Short mmCIF file of C-alpha atoms in Angstrom, two decimals:
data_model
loop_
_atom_site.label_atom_id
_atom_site.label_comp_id
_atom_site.label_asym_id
_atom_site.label_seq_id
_atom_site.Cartn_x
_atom_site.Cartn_y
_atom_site.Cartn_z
CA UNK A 1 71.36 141.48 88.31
CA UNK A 2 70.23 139.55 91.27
CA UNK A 3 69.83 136.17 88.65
CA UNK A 4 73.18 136.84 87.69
CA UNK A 5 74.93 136.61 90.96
CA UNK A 6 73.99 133.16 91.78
CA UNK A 7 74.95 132.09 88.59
CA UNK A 8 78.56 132.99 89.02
CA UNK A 9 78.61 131.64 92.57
CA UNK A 10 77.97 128.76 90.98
CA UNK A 11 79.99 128.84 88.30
CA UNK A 12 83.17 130.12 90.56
CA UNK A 13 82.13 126.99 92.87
CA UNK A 14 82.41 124.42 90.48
CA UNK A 15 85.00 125.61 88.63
CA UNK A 16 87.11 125.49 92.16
CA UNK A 17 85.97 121.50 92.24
CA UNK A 18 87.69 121.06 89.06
CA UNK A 19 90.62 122.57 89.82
CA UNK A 20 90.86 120.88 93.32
CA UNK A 21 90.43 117.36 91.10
CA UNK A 22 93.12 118.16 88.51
CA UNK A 23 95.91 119.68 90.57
CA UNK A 24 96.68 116.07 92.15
CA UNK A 25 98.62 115.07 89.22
CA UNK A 26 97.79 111.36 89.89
CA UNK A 27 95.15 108.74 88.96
CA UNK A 28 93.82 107.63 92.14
CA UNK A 29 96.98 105.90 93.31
CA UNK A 30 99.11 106.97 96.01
CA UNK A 31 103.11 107.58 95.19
CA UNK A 32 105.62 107.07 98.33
CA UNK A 33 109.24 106.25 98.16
CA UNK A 34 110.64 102.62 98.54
CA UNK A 35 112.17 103.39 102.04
CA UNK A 36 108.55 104.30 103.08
CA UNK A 37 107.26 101.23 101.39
CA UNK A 38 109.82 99.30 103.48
CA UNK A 39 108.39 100.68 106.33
CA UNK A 40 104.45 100.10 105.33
CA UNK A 41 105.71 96.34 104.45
CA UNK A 42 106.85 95.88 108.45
CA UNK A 43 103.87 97.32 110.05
CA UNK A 44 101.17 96.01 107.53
CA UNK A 45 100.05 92.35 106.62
CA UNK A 46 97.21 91.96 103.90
CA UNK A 47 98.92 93.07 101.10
CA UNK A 48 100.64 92.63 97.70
CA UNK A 49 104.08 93.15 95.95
CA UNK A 50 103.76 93.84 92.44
CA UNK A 51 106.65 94.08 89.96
CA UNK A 52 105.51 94.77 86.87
CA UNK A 53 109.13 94.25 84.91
CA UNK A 54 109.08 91.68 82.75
CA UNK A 55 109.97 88.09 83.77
CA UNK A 56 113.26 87.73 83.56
CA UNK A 57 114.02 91.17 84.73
CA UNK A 58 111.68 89.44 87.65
CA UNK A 59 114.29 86.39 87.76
CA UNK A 60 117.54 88.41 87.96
CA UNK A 61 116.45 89.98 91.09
CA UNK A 62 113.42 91.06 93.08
CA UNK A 63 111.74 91.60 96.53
CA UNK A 64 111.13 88.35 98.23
CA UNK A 65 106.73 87.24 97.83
CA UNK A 66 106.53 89.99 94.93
CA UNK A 67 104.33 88.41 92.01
CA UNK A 68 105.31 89.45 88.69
CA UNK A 69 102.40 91.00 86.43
CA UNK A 70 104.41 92.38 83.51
CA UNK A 71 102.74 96.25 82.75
CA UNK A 72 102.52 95.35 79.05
CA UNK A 73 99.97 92.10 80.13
CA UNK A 74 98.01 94.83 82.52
CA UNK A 75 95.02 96.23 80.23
CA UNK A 76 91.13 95.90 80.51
CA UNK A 77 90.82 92.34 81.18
CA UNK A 78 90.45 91.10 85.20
CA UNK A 79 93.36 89.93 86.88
CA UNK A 80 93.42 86.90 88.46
CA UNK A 81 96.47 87.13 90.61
CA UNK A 82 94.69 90.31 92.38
CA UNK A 83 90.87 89.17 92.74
CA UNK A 84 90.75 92.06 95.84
CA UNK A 85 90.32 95.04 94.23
CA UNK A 86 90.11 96.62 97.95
CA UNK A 87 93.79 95.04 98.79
CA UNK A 88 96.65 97.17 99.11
CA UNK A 89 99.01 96.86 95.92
CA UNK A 90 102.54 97.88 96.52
CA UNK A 91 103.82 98.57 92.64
CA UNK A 92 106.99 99.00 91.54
CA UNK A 93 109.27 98.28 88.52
CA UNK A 94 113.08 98.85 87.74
CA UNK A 95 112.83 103.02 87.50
CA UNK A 96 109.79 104.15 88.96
CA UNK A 97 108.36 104.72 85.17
CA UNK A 98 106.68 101.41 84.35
CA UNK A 99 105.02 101.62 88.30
CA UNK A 100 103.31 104.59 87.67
CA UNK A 101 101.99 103.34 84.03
CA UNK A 102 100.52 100.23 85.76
CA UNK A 103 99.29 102.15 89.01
CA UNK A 104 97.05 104.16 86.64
CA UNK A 105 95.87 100.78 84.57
CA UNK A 106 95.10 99.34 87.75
CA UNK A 107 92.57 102.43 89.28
CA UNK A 108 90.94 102.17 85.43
CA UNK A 109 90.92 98.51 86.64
CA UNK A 110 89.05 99.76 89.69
CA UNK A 111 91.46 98.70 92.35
CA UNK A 112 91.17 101.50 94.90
CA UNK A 113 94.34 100.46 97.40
CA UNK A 114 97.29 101.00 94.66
CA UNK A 115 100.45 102.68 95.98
CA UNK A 116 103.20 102.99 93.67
CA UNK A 117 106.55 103.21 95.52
CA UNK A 118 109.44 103.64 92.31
CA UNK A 119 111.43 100.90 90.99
CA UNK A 120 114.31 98.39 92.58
CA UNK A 121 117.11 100.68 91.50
CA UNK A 122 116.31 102.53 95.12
CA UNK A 123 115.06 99.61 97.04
CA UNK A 124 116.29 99.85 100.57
CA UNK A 125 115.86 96.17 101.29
CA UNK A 126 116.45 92.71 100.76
CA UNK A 127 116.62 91.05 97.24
CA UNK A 128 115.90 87.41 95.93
CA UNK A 129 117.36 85.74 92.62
CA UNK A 130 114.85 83.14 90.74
CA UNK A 131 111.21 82.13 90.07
CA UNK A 132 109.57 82.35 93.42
#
């Protein structure tokens, strides 16, 4: 009996881990909402906007210094536009759905700063037309 008992505390320990790991829902990327990443754009300075629409959705309209990285170029290959894998990555896309597809390519990646704030549909702020 007594070889028993630590087993389960062990057991019931580790299973808890797992759980703890799982219930996140989320890859290793944090998800905010675009008026927050508004507000994270005004008080930080080393980052990056990334739309990952495609190019001319990029061209119709998008957030002024965002580089375009289409999610369907995004796969196990390095990307050269985002040699910091330690730099914070501000995602987004037109929806919100495409964001959270290429937030989770980018922790497989191994970027470890990705925060995936939605799509320009509920963008708060200012908008540019064109290549940039």
């Amino acid at each position: 009996m007594r070889r028993i008992i630590p087993f389960f505390l062990v057991m019931l320990m580790l299973s808890g881990c797992g759980a703890a790991a799982s219930s996140s829902g989320k890859s290793g990327y944090r998800q905010i909402t675009a008026k927050q990443a508004a507000e994270l754009m005004e008080t930080e300075t080393d980052y990056i906007i990334l739309d990952v629409r495609t190019q001319e959705e990029y061209e119709d309209r998008h957030i002024p210094d965002a580089v375009c990285i289409p999610n369907e170029t995004i796969g196990s290959a390095e990307i050269p536009e985002l040699p910091n894998k330690d730099q914070l990555i501000l995602v987004y896309c037109r929806s919100g759905n495409r964001s959270k597809q290429a937030a989770e390519k980018l922790v497989s990646l191994g970027y470890t700063n990705v925060v995936e704030f939605g799509g320009i549909n509920s963008w708060p702020g200012e908008t540019v037309s064109g290549a940039s």
